[in-house]
Coordinates of C-alpha atoms in Angstrom, one line a residue:
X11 CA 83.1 120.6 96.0
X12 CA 82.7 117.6 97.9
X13 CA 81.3 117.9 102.0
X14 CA 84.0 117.8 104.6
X15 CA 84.9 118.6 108.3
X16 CA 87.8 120.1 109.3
X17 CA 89.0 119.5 112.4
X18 CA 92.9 120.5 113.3
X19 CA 93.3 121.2 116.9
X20 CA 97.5 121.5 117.0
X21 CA 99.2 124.4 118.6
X22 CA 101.3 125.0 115.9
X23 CA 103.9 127.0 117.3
X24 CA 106.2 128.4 114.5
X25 CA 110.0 130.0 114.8
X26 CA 113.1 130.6 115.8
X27 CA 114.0 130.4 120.1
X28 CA 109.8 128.7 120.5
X29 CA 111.6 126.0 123.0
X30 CA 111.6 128.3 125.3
X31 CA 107.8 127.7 125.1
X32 CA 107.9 124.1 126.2
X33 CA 107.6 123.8 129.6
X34 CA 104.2 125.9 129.6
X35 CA 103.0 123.7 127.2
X36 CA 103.1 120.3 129.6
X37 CA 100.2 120.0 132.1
X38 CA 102.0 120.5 135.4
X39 CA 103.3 117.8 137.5
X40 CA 103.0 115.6 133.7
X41 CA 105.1 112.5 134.1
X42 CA 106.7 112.6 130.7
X43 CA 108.4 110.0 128.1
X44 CA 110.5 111.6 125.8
X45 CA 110.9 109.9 122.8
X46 CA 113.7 109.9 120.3
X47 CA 115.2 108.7 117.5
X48 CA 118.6 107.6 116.7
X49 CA 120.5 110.2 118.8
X50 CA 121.5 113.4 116.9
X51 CA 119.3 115.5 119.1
X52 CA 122.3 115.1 121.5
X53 CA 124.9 116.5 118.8
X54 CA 122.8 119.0 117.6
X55 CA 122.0 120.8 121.3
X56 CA 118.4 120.0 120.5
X57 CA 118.2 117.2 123.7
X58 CA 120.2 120.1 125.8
X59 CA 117.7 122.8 124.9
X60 CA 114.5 120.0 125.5
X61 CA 115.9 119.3 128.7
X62 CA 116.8 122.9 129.9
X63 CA 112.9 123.2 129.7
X64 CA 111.6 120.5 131.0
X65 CA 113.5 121.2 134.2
X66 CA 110.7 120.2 137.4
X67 CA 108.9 117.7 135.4
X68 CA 109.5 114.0 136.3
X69 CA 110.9 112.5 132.8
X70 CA 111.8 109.1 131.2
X71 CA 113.7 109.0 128.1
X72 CA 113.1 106.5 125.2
X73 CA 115.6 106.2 122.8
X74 CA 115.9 104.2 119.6
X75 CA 112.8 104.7 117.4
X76 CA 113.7 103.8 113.8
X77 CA 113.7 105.4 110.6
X78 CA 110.2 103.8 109.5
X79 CA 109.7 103.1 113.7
X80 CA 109.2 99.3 114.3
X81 CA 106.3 98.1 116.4
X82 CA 108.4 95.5 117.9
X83 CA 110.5 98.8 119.5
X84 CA 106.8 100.6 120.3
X85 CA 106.2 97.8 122.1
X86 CA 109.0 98.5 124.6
X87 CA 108.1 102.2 125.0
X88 CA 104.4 100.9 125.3
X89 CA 105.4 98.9 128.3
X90 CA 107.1 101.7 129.9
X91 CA 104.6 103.6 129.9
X92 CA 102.5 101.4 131.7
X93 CA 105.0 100.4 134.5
X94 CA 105.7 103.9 135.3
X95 CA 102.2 105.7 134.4
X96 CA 103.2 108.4 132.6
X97 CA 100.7 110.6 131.1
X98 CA 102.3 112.9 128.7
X99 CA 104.1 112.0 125.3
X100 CA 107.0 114.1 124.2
X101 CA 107.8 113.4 120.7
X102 CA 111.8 114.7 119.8
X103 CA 113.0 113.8 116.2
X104 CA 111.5 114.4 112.4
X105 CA 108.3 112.1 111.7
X106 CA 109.4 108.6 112.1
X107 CA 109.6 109.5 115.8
X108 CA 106.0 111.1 115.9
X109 CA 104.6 108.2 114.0
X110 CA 106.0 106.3 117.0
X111 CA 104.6 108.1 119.4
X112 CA 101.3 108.6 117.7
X113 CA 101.2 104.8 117.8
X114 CA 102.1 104.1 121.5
X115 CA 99.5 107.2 122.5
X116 CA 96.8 105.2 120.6
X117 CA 97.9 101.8 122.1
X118 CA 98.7 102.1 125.2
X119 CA 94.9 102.2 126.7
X120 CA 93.5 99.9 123.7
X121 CA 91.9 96.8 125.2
X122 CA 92.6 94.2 122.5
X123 CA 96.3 93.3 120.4
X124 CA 97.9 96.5 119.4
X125 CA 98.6 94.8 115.8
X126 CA 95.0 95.0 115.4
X127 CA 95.4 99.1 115.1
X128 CA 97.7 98.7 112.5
X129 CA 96.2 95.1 110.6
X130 CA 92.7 96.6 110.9
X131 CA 93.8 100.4 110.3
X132 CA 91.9 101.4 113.8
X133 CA 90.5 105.1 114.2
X134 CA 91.7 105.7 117.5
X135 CA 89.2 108.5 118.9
X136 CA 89.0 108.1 122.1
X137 CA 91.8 107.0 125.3
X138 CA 94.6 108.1 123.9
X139 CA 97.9 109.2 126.0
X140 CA 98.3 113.0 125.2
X141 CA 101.0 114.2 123.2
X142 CA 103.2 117.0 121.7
X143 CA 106.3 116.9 119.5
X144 CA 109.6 118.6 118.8
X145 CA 109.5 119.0 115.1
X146 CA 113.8 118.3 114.2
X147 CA 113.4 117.1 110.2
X148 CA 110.3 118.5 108.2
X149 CA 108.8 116.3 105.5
X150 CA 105.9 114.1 107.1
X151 CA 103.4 116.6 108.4
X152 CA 103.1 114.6 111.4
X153 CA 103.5 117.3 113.6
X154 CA 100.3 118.7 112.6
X155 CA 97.8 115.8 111.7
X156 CA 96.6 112.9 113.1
X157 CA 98.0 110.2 111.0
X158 CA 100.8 107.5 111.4
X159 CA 102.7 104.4 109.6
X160 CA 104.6 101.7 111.5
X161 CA 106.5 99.4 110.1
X162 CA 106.2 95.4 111.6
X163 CA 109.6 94.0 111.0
X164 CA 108.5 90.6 111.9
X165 CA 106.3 90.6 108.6
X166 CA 107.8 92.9 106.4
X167 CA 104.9 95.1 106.3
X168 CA 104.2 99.1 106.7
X169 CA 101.2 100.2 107.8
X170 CA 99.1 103.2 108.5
X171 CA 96.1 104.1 111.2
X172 CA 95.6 107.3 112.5
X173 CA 92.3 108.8 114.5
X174 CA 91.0 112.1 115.6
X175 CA 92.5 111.3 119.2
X176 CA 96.2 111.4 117.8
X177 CA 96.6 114.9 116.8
X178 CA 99.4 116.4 118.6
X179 CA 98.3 118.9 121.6
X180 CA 101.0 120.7 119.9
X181 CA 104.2 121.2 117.8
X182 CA 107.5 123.5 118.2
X183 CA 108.6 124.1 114.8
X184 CA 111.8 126.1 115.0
X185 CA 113.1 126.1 111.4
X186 CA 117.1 126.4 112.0
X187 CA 117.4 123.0 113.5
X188 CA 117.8 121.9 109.6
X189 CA 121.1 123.6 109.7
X190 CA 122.8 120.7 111.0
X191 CA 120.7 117.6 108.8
X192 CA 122.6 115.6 106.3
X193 CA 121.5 116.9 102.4
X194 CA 120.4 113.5 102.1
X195 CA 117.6 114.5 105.1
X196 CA 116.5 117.7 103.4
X197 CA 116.7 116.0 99.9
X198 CA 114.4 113.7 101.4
X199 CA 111.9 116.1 102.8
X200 CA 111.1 118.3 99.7
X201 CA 110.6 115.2 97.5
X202 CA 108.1 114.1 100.6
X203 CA 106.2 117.0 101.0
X204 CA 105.9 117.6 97.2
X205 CA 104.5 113.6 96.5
X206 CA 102.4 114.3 99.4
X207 CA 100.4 117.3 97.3
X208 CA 100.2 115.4 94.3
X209 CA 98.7 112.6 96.2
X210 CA 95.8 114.8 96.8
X211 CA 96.3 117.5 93.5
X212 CA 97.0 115.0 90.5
X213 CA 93.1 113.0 90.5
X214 CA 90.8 114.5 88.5
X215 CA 89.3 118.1 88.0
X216 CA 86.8 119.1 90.0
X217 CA 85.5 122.4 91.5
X218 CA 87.3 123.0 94.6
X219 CA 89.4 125.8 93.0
X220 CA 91.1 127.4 96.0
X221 CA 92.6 123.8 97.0
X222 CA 93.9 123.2 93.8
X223 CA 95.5 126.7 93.9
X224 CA 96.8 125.9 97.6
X225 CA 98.3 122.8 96.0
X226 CA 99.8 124.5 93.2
X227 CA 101.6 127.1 95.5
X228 CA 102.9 124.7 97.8
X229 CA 104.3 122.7 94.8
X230 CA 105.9 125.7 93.2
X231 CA 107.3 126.9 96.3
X232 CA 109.1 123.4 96.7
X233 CA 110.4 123.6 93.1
X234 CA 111.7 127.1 93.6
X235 CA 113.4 126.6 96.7
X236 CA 114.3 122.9 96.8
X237 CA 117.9 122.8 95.3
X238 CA 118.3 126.0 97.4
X239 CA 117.7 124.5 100.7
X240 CA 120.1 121.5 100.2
X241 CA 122.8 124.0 100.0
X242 CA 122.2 126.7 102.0
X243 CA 120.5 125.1 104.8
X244 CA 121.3 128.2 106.9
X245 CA 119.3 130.5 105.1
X246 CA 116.5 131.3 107.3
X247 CA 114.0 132.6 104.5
X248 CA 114.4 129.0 102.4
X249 CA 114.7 126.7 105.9
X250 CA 111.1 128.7 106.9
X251 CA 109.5 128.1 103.9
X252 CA 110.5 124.6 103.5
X253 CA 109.3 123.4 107.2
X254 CA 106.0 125.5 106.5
X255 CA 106.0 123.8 102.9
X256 CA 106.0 120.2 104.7
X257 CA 103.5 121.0 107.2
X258 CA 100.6 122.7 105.0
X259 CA 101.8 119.3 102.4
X260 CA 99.7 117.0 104.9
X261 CA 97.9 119.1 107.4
X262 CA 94.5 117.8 106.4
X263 CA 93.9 121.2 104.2
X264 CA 94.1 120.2 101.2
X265 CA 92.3 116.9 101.2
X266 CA 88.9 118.6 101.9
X267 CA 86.5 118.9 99.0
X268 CA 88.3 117.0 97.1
X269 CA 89.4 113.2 95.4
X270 CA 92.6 111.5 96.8
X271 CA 94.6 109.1 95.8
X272 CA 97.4 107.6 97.9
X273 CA 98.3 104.4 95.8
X274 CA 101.9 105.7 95.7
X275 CA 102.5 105.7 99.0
X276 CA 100.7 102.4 99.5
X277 CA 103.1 100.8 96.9
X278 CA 105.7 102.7 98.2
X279 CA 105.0 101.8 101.9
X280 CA 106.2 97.8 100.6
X281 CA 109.3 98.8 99.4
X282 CA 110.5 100.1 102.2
X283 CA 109.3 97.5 104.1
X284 CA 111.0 94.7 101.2
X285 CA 114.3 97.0 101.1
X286 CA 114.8 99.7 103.9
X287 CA 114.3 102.8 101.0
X288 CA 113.7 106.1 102.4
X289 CA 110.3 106.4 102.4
X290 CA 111.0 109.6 100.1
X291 CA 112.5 108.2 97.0
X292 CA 109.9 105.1 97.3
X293 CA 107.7 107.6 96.4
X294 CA 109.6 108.8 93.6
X295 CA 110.8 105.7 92.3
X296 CA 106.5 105.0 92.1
X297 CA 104.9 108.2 91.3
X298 CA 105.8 108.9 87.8
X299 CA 105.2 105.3 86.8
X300 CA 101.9 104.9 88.4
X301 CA 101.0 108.1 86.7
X302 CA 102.1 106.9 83.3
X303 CA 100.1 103.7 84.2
X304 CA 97.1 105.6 85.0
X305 CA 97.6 108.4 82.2
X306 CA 94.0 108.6 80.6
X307 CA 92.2 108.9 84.0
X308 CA 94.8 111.5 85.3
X309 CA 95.6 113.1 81.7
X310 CA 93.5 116.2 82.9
X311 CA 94.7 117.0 85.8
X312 CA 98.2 116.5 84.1
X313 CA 97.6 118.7 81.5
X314 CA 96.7 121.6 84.1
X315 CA 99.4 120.9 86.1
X316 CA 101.7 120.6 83.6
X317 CA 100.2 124.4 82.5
X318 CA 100.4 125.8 85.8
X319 CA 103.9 124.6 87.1
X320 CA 105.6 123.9 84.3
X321 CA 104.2 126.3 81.9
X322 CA 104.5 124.3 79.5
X323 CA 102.5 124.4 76.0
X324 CA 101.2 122.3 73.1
X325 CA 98.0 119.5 73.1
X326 CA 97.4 118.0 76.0
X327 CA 98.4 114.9 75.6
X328 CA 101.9 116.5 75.1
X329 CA 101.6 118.9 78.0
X330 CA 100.6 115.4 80.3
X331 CA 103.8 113.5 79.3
X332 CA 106.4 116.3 79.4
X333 CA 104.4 117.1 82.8
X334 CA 105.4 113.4 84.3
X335 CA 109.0 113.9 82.8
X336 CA 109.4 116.9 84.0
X337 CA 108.1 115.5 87.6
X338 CA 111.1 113.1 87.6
X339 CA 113.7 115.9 86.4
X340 CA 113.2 117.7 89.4
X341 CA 113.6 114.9 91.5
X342 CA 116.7 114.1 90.0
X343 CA 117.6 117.4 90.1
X344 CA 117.0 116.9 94.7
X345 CA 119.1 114.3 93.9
X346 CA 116.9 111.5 94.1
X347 CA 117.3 108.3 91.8
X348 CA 114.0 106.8 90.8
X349 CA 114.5 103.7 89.9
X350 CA 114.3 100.4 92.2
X351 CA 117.5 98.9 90.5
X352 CA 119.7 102.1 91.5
X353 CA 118.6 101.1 95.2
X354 CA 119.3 96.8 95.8
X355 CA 120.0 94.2 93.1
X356 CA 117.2 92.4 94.4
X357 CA 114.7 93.9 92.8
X358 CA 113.0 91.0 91.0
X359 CA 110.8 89.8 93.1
X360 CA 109.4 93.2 94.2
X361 CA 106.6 93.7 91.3
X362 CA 104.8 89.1 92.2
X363 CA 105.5 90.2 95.9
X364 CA 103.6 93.1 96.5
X365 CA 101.1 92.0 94.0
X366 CA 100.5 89.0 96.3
X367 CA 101.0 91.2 99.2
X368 CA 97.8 93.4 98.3
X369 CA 95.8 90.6 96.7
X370 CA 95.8 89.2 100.5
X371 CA 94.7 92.3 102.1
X372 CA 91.5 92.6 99.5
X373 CA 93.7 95.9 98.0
X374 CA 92.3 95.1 94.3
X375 CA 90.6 98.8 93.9
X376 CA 92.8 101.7 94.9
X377 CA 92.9 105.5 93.8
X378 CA 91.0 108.3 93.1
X379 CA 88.5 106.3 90.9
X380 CA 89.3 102.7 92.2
X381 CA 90.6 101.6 89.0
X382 CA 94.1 100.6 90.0
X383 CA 94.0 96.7 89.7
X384 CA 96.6 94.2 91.1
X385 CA 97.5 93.8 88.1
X386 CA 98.2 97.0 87.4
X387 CA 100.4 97.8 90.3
X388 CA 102.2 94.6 89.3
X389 CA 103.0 96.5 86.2
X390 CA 104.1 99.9 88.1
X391 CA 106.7 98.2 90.1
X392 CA 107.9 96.3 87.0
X393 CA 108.5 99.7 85.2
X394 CA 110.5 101.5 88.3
X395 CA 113.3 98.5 87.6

């Protein structure tokens, strides 16, 4: 097992009625933004509940953080807080919001360009705003870990940065506020949480047995109660175990001891940056692909997953494949399409683009063992037309 630290200082605060919690949560006489997405906090009764408990603190609302947030809109809420020297950070909304908030806590007090946090992936350890969220759409983890991605519209490009100084002070996680997502949301969120395990399961063996077991159970779980959730989002026992599911997915658990690889994402990151894909079924349209691509160096850790989840049997080169095919049934199965031509018909030029885009940035080694080329994510993002 490799050396690690773990570090996770989030009040995670877990269940049904926790708002009520809020207020005691806030330092006292806190001048507060509250940050939120596109508005369904205020037809959901989520912005009435927030506000019930925040009644006595002096609060400034910031509305209008994107799907995939925007630095160009961080920049306004940046600004803000400035002017009016506010100290606390209240993040309202799913992850996108939290990234956003994560961002403008780190770059409000940073001395130089805030594009540099994001062109120069910045650890942000020190200065930052405090902060606490209002969990409304599991899937990112962001409510419990200290990492973020902004998309700048101007250039087309998503980044991440992240720092030990942009954990949230803490998270209210009430699981029934999924009753009233879209399926497309929750759909969305399994698929998340699941790519966001394999991104640290599906390297290479190694002997950090209890993480791979934590993987496998939080990848099983998802499988078993994925399809369930989409349709009975009421259910208290699936919504639970679903918002715990995305939370443990990313909480910086299971990426101690052990290889990573996170290529998906970063391919996946351009296409919704090139397109406006849900970050979700980016990740599915790449994954399977960028596994096939990558089959002899992953083929172990295939073969046991393929064993362990699927059950499945034979040699195991059989067990790999019918592991990677049976990764992309159960994404259809959430309902997610996985490849790029089911999403725009201008899907071409994806494959020379982001090729380009990653020879620029000096991206000609990434994964687990470094082995994935230019060239060869060239060649994933030809294979997900």
């Amino acid at each position: 097992m490799n050396n690690f630290e773990l570090y996770n200082p989030t009040n995670y605060i877990f269940g049904k009625g926790q708002m009520e919690k809020l207020g005691n949560l806030i330092p006292k006489n806190a001048k507060i933004l509250l940050a939120y997405g596109g508005g369904s906090i205020f037809k959901n009764g989520i912005y009435e509940s927030v506000m019930q408990n925040l009644k006595g603190f002096d609060v400034t609302e910031f509305g209008g953080i994107e799907p995939n947030p925007h630095f160009e809109t961080l920049e306004k809420a940046i600004a803000i807080v400035k002017e009016k020297k506010i100290d606390f950070l209240l993040a309202v909304g799913g992850g996108s919001v939290i990234d956003g908030v994560k961002f403008i806590s780190g770059a409000t007090n940073y001395k130089g360009n805030p594009l540099e946090i994001l062109q120069k992936r910045l650890l942000i350890k020190e200065n930052a705003v405090p902060f606490g969220t209002v969990l409304t759409l599991p899937a990112t983890g962001s409510e419990m870990n200290s990492g973020a991605v902004v998309t700048i519209a101007a250039t087309q490009e998503k980044l991440s940065f992240g720092g030990s100084a942009l954990f949230p002070q803490f998270s209210i996680c009430d699981p029934t506020v999924i009753e009233s997502l879209p399926k497309r949301q929750i759909q969305n969120g399994i698929v998340d949480a699941f790519t966001h395990v394999m991104e640290q399961y599906l390297t290479y063996p190694h002997d950090a047995y209890l993480q791979d077991r934590i993987a496998e159970g939080i990848l099983t779980t998802l499988i078993e109660i994925g399809p369930k959730v989409v349709e009975h989002p009421t259910d208290y026992a699936l919504a639970s175990n679903y918002m715990w599911c995305c939370t443990m997915a990313l909480n910086g658990l299971l990426n101690k001891g052990v290889p990573t690889d996170w290529a998906t994402h970063m391919i996946g990151h351009e296409l919704t940056a090139l397109y406006g894909i849900d970050h979700a079924r980016t990740l599915a349209i790449i994954g399977p692909h960028l596994y096939t691509v990558l089959f002899e160096t992953k083929k172990e850790k295939l073969t046991q997953y393929g064993k362990r989840i699927f059950h499945l049997s034979g040699s195991d080169d059989e067990i790999a494949k019918e592991a990677i095919n049976k990764t992309v049934e159960f994404f259809h199965l959430m309902g997610i399409d996985t490849k790029l031509s089911q999403y725009t018909d201008d899907y071409a030029k994806a494959a020379t683009f982001i090729a380009a885009r990653f020879k620029e940035r000096g991206w000609n080694a990434l994964g687990e063992r470094q082995n994935l080329t230019v060239e060869k994510v060239k060649h994933i993002v030809e294979m997900s037309y």
